[in-house]
Every structure is written in structure tokens, then in C-alpha cells.
Coordinates of C-alpha atoms and ligand atoms in Angstrom, one line a residue:
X24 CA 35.5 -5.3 26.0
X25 CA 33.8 -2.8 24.3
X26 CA 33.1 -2.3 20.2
X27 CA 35.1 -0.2 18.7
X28 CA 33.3 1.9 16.4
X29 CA 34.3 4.3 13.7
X30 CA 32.1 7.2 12.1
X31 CA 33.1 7.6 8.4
X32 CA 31.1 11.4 7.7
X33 CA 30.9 13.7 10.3
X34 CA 27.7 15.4 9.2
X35 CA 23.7 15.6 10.1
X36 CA 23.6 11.5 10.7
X37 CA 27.1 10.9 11.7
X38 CA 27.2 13.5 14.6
X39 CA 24.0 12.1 16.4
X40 CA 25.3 8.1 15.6
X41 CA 28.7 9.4 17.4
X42 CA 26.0 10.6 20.4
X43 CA 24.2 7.8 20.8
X44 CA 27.6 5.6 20.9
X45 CA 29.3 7.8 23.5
X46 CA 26.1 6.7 25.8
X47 CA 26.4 3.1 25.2
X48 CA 28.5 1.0 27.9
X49 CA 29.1 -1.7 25.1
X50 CA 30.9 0.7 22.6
X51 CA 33.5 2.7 22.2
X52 CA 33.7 5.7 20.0
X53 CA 37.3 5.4 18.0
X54 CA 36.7 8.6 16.2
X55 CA 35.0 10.3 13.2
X56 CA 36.0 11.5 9.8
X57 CA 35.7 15.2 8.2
X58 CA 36.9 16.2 4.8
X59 CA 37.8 19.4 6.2
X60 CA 38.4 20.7 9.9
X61 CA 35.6 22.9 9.5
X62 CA 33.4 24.4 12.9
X63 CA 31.9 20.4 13.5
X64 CA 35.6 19.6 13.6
X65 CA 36.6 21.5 16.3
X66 CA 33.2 21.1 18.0
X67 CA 33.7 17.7 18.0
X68 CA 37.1 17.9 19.7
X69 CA 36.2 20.2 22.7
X70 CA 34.5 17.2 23.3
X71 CA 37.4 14.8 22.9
X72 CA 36.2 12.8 20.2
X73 CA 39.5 11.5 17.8
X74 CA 39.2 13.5 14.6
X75 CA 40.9 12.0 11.2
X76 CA 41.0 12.8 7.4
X77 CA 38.7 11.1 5.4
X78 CA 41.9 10.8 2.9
X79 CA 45.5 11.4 2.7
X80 CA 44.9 13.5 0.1
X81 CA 42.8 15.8 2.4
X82 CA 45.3 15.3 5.4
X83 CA 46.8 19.0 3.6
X84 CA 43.5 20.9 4.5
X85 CA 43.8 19.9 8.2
X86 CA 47.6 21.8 9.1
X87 CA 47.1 24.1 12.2
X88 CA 44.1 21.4 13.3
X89 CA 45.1 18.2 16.1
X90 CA 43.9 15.6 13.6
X91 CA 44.6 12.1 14.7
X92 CA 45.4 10.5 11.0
X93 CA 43.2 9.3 8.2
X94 CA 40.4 7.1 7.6
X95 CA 42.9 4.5 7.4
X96 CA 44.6 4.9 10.6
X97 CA 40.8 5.3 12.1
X98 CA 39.7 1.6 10.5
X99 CA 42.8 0.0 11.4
X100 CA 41.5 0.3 15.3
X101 CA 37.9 -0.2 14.7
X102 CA 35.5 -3.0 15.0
X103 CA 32.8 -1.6 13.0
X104 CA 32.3 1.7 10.8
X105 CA 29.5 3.6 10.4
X106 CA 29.1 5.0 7.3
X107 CA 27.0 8.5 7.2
X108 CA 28.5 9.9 4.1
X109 CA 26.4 11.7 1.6
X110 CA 24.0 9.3 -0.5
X111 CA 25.9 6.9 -3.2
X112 CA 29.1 7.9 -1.6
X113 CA 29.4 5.0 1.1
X114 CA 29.2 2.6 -1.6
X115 CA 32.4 4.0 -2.8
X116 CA 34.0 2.8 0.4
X117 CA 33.1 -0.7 0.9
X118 CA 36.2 -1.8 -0.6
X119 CA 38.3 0.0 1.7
X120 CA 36.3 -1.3 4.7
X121 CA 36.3 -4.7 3.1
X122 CA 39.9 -4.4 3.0
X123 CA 40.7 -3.4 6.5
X124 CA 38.3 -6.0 7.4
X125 CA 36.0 -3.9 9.7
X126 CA 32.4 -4.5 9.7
X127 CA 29.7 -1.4 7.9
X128 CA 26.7 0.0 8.2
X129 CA 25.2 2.2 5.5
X130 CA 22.3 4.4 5.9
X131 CA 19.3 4.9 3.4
X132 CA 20.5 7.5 1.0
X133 CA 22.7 4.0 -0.3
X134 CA 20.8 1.2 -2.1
X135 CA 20.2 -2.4 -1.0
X136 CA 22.6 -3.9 -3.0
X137 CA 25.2 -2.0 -1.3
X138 CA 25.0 -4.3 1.6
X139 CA 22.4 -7.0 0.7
X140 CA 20.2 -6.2 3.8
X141 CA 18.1 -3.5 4.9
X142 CA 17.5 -3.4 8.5
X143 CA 14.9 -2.2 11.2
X144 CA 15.4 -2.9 14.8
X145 CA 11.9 -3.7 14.9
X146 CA 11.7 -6.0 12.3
X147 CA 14.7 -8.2 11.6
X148 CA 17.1 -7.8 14.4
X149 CA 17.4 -11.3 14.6
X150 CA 18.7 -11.2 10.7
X151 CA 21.6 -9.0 11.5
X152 CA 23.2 -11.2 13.8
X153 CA 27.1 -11.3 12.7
X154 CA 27.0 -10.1 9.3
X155 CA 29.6 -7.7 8.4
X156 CA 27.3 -5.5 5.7
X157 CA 24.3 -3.8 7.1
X158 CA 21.7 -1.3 5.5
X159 CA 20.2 0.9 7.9
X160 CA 16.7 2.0 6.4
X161 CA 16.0 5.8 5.6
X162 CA 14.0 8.5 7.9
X163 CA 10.7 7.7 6.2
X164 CA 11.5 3.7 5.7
X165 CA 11.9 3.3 9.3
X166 CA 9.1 5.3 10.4
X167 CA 6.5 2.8 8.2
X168 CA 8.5 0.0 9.6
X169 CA 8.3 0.5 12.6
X170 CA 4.8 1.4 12.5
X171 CA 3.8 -1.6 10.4
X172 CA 5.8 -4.0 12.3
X173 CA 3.8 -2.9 14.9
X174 CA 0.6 -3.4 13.3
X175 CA 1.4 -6.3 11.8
X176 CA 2.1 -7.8 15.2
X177 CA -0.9 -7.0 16.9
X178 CA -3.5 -7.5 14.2
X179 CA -1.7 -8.6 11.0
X180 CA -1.6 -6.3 8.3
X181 CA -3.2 -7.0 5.2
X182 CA -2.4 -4.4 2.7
X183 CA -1.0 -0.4 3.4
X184 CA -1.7 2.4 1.1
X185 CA 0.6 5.6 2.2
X186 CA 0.9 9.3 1.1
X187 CA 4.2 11.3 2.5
X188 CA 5.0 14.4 2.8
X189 CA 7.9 15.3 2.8
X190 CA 10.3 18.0 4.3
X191 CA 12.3 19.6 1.0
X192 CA 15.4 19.7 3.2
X193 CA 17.0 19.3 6.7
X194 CA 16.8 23.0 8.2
X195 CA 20.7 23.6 7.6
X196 CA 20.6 22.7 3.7
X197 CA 19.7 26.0 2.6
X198 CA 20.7 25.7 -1.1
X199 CA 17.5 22.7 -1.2
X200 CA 14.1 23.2 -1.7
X201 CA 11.4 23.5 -3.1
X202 CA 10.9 26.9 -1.5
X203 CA 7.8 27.8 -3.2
X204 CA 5.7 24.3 -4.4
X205 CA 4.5 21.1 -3.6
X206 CA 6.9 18.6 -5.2
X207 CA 5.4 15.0 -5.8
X208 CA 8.9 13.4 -6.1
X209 CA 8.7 11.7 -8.1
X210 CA 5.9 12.1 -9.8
X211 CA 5.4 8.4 -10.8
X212 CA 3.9 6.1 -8.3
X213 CA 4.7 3.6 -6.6
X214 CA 7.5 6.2 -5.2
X215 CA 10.8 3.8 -4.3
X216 CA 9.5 3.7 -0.1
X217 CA 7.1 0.6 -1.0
X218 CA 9.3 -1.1 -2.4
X219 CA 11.7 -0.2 0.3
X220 CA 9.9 -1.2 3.0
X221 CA 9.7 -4.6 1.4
X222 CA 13.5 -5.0 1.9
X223 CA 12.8 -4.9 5.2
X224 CA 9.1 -6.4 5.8
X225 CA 9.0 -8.7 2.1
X226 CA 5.3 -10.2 2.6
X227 CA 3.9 -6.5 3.3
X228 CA 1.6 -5.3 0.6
X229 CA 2.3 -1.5 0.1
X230 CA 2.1 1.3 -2.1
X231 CA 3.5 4.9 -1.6
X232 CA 3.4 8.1 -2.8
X233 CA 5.4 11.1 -1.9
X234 CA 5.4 14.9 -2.0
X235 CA 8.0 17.1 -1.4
X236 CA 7.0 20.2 0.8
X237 CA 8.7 23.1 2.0
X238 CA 9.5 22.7 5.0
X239 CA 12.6 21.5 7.6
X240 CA 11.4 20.7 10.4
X241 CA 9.6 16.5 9.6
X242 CA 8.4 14.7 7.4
X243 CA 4.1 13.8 7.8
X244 CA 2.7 10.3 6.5
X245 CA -0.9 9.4 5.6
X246 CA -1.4 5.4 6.2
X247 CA -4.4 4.1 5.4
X248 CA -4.1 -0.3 6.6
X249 CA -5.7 -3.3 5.6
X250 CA -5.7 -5.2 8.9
X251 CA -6.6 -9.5 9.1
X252 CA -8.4 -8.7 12.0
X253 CA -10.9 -6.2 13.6
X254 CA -9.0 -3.3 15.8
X255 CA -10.8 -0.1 17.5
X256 CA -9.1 2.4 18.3
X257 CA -8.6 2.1 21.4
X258 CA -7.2 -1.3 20.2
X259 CA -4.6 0.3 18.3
X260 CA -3.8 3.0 20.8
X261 CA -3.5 0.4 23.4
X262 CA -0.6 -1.5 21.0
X263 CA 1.4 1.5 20.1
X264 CA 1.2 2.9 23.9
X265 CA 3.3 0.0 25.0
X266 CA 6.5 0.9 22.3
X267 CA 9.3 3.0 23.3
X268 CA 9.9 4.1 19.7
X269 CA 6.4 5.6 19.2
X270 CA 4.5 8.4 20.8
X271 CA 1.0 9.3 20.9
X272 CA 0.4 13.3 20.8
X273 CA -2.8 15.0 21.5
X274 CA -3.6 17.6 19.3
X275 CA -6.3 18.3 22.2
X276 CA -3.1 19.1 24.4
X277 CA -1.8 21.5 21.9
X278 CA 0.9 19.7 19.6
X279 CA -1.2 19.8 16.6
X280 CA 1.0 20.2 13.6
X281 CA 4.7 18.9 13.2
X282 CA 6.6 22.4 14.9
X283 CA 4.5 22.0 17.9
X284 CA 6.0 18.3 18.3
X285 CA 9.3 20.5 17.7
X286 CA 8.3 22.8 20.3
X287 CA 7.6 19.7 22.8
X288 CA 11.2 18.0 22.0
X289 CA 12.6 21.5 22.7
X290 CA 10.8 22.0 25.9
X291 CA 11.7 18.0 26.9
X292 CA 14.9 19.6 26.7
X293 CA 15.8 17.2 23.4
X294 CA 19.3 17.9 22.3
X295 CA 19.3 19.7 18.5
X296 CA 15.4 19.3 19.6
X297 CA 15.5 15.4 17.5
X298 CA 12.7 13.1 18.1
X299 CA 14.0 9.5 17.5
X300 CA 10.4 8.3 18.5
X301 CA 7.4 7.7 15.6
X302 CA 5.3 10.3 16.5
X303 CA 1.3 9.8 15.9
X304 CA -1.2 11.8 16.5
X305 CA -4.1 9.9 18.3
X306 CA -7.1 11.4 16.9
X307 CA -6.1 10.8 13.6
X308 CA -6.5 7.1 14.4
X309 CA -9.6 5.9 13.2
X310 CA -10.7 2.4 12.6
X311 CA -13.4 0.7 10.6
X312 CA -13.2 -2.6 11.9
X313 CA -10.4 -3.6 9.7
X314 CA -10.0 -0.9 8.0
X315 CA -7.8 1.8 9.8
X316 CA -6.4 5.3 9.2
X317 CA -3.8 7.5 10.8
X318 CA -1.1 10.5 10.4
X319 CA 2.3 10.0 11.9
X320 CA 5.1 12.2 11.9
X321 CA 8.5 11.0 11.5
X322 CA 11.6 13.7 12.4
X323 CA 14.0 13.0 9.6
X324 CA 17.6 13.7 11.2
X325 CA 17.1 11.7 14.2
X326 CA 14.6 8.3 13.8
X327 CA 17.0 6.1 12.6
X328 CA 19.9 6.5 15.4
X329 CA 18.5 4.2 17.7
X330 CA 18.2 1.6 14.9
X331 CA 22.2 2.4 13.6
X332 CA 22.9 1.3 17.4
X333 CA 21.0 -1.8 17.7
X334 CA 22.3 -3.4 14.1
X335 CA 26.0 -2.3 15.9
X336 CA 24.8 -4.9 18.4
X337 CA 23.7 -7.4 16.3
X338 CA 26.0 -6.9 13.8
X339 CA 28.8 -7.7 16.7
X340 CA 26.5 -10.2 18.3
X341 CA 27.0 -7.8 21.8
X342 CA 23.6 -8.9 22.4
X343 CA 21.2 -12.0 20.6
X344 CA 18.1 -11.0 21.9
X345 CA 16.6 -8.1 20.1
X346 CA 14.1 -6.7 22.6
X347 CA 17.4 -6.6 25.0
X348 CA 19.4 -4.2 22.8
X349 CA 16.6 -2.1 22.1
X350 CA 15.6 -1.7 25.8
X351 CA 19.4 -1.3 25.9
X352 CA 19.3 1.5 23.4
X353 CA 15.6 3.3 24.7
X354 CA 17.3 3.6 28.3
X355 CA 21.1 4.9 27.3
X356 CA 19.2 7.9 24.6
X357 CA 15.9 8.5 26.9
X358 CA 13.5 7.6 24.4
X359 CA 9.7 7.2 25.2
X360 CA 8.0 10.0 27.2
X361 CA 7.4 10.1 30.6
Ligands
LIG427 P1 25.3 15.2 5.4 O1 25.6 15.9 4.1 O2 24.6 16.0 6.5 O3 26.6 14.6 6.1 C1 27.6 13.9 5.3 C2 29.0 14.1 5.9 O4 29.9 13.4 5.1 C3 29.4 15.6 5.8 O5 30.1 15.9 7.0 C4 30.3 15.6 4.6 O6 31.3 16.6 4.8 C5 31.0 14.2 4.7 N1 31.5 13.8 3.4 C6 31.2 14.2 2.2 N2 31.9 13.5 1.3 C7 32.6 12.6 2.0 C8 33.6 11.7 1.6 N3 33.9 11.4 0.3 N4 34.2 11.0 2.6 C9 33.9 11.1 3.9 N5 33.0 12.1 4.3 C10 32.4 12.8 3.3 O7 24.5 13.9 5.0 P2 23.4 13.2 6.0 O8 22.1 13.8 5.9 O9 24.1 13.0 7.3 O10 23.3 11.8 5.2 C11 24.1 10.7 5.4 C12 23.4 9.4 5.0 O11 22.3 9.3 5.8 C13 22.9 9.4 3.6 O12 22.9 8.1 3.1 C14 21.4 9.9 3.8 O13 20.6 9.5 2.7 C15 21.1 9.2 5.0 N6 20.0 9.7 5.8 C16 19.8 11.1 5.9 C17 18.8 11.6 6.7 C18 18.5 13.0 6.8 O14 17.4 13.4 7.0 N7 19.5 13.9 6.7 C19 17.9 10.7 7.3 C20 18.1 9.3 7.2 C21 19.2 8.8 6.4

């Protein structure tokens, strides 16, 4: 029978989770939650997806609107809820899930503790297996995951040293910026990624630093890795080649800064033009034995969908064998380029 699965926040990350589960055989989309029945609302009905109040309080705002009940009703026939409310806010709900006794997911605007784990398909599937509290890593988290995981795999990674830079706001925030400045935020360093990605990958020596930039379209990341053993470059391009979640561009071809990628996921035909893949660019690779550089690109609405649906799987034990669920996943949302 397939998962029932709830979206709790209706927003930039909920919509594309409640995608990416209406393409999965294994699941079953129960419905989403808005606070208000505002355009997304209705969108999301043309399609015939279930539509509840995220409270009783704020049943009042939906009169005139075919809204199926309220958060309660929605977890009372779910499995599993995803929770894509705004940052710190899904904390505020693990009672109520606890309560109705339905398995979460939080993304990466919530902290660790919220759920105790931090997850990356890549990296500890395996851990998620029937736990009721996940962590879903942020946008920039999962892109240095899934990159180092890689590495790490291949070669063994010693020690990574990593600049981002990052978008000042998703390209329908438009009171965000900075519209005029480069940002380092914060301004202290290690910035919290590091030490994020060592929820996920604990041995990994890292340090980060981030900048905020204006600009919507993705965020751009500077890694410069300490490998345990020797890797040219055709070495590492022949190890990312083979992953689904990672694409090598050619600035040589033409997609030589992050709107041309934008431009290509357009032209692929990409819906809201998202790019769940890593993208890196393949002359930036350079190696010095074990020394290596490279810029990736990671598109901040859309990496870490693929990764909500896999710790669904694991999380419901649908499937125990990691690489299944995320061939699984790559097939049912197209990823990897052809
Ligand atoms: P968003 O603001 O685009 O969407 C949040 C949705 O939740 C909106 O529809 C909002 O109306 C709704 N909401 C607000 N308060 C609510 C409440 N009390 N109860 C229920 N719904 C409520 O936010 P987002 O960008 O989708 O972020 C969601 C989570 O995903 C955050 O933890 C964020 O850090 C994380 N995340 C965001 C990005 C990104 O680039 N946008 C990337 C990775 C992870």
C-alpha cells in the first residue's frame, strides 16, 4: 500500500516535495497545508491535490475556498509529514506530529536537535531506516554532501576548505536582499555549513565561509580538498560522471556562469526551471595530486527534493537498500542529463 504523506507549508519547498511525491508509485500525496487560500491554494487544487488549514483558527480565512479540514484532519490520515514551514517554525509542530503519531521530516532552515539526525541520501541512508524524526540538510549542506560523499568515496577526503556564495534570496522574496553589497553572513568564520555538514559526514574536516550576494537565481561554492590519495582530473571527472545527482557543465559549450545553467534547465524543459542535480563546472576541476580545486553550483529551491523523498523511504523502510531508492527517485523526477 502506498505512504501516505502529508505536506505541512505549502510554499517554495513544499510545492516541489508535493511534485516529486505525486510521481512516486510508493506514495501517496494526502494533501498540503496553507495558512491562507491564497493563488498556490487554488493552483494546487486545479490539480486535485487536498487542501487543509494549517489551524482551526485559520479555517475562518478559507470561507468561499473547497478546503478539506485542518492540519489535524490532514495528520490523522497520514503516514508521514513533511514539514516545509518557514525556518524555526517546524520545530513548533513536533508536538502535534508527535501526538498524532505520524512520522516528520524537517528541512534545514530547523536545527539538528529538532530531530536528532541530519540526513543526505548520499551519506546515511542506511541511518534513516525507521526512525520517526528526520532532518533533511539545507540547499548548500546537501550540495557539499553530496559532493564530498562522493569524494570521499573515491579517493578519501582528508580535509575541505570551502567559500559560498550565496544567493540573497529565492527570486520571489522581493522584500530580501542585499540588493546592493556583498554580505559575508556572517562575518565570523567558521560560518554554521562546516559544522553542518558534520551532522551529516562527522569524521570530515571542513571549514566554511559564506557571502551573501545579490542574486536569485543559485548559490556558487569554492572547494578546495585534501584527498588520501592522488586524483587527476580526469580521475575526478570520471567519479562524478557516473552520479545521477551531479552534472558536469562545459563552460566551453556555453553554460559559463549560474543563469546559463538556468537557461539550460529552461531549455531541458525543467519545470519552475529547478536543477535538483550538483552542478560543476569541469574546467574548474583542477588537481595537484592530492590537492584538488573546483566550483559547483548548487540551485537552492530544488537540490534537496530528491533527498526529502528518499529519507520518506527510509524513514518508512519502503525500501532498505539505499542505492535502490535513489535510482528509484533519479528515474520517477528525470534527474541526470542525457
Ligand atoms: P517559504 O516561505 O517559501 O514557504 C513556507 C510555507 O509555509 C509558506 O507557504 C507559508 O505560508 C507557510 N507557513 C508559514 N507559517 C506557517 C505555519 N505556522 N504553519 C504552516 N504553514 C506556514 O519557505 P521555504 O523556502 O519553502 O522554506 C521551508 C524550509 O525549507 C525552511 O526550513 C528553509 O530553511 C528550508 N529550505 C529552504 C530552501 C530555499 O532555498 N528556499 C532551500 C533548502 C531548505
Amino acid at each position: 500500500m502506498a505512504i501516505r504523506v502529508a505536506i505541512n507549508g505549502y510554499g517554495t519547498i513544499g510545492k516541489r516535495v508535493a511534485d516529486a511525491v505525486l510521481k512516486q508509485n510508493d506514495m501517496k500525496l494526502a494533501g498540503v497545508t496553507k495558512t491562507k487560500p491564497n493563488y498556490e491554494a487554488k493552483l494546487a487544487l486545479d490539480r486535485k491535490i487536498r487542501v487543509f488549514s494549517s489551524s482551526a483558527e485559520n479555517l475562518k480565512f478559507f470561507e468561499g475556498f473547497k478546503v478539506s479540514g485542518t492540519l489535524d484532519d490532514l495528520l490523522s490520515e497520514s503516514d508521514i509529514v513533511v514539514d516545509c514551514t518557514p525556518g524555526k517554525i517546524g520545530a513548533t509542530y513536533k508536538p502535534l506530529y508527535e501526538k498524532h503519531k505520524v512520522k516528520a521530516i524537517f528541512q534545514g532552515g530547523e536545527k539538528h536537535d529538532v530531530a536528532g539526525f541530519s540526513f543526505n541520501a548520499y551519506c546515511n541512508y542506511k541511518d534513516a531506516l525507521g526512525r520517526d524524526l528526520v532532518r533533511v540538510v539545507s540547499c548548500n549542506t546537501t550540495g557539499l554532501c553530496r559532493m564530498i560523499s562522493k569524494l570521499d568515496c573515491n579517493f578519501g577526503v582528508k580535509k575541505v576548505r570551502a567559500v559560498l556564495v550565496r544567493r540573497g534570496a529565492d527570486p520571489s522574496e522581493d522584500k530580501k536582499g542585499p540588493i546592493n553589497s556583498i554580505v559575508p553572513d556572517p562575518v565570523t568564520i567558521p560560518s554554521h555549513h562546516g559544522p553542518d555538514v558534520q551532522k551529516v559526514l562527522p569524521n570530515v574536516d571542513i571549514t566554511t565561509v559564506a557571502l551573501a550576494v545579490p542574486t536569485t537565481l543559485m548559490h556558487v561554492h569554492y572547494l578546495n580538498v585534501d584527498l588520501n590519495k592522488e586524483a587527476s582530473e580526469a580521475d575526478i571527472i570520471g567519479a562524478l560522471s557516473k552520479q545521477r545527482r551531479i552534472i558536469l557543465f562545459s563552460a566551453a559549450e556555453g553554460i559559463d556562469s549560474t543563469s546559463a545553467i538556468i537557461e539550460f534547465a529552461r531549455d531541458i524543459g525543467r519545470s519552475r526551471y529547478d536543477l535538483q542535480e550538483l552542478a560543476v563546472w569541469k574546467e574548474s576541476i583542477k588537481s595537484f595530486g592530492r590537492e584538488i580545486y573546483l566550483l559547483q553550483a548548487v540551485h537552492q529551491e530544488s537540490i534537496a527534493i530528491p533527498d526529502n523523498i528518499d529519507a520518506i523511504r527510509a524513514m518508512t523502510r519502503l525500501v532498505e537498500a539505499p542505492e535502490e531508492s535513489i535510482a528509484m527517485t533519479d528515474e520517477s523526477l528525470g534527474l541526470g542529463r542525457k
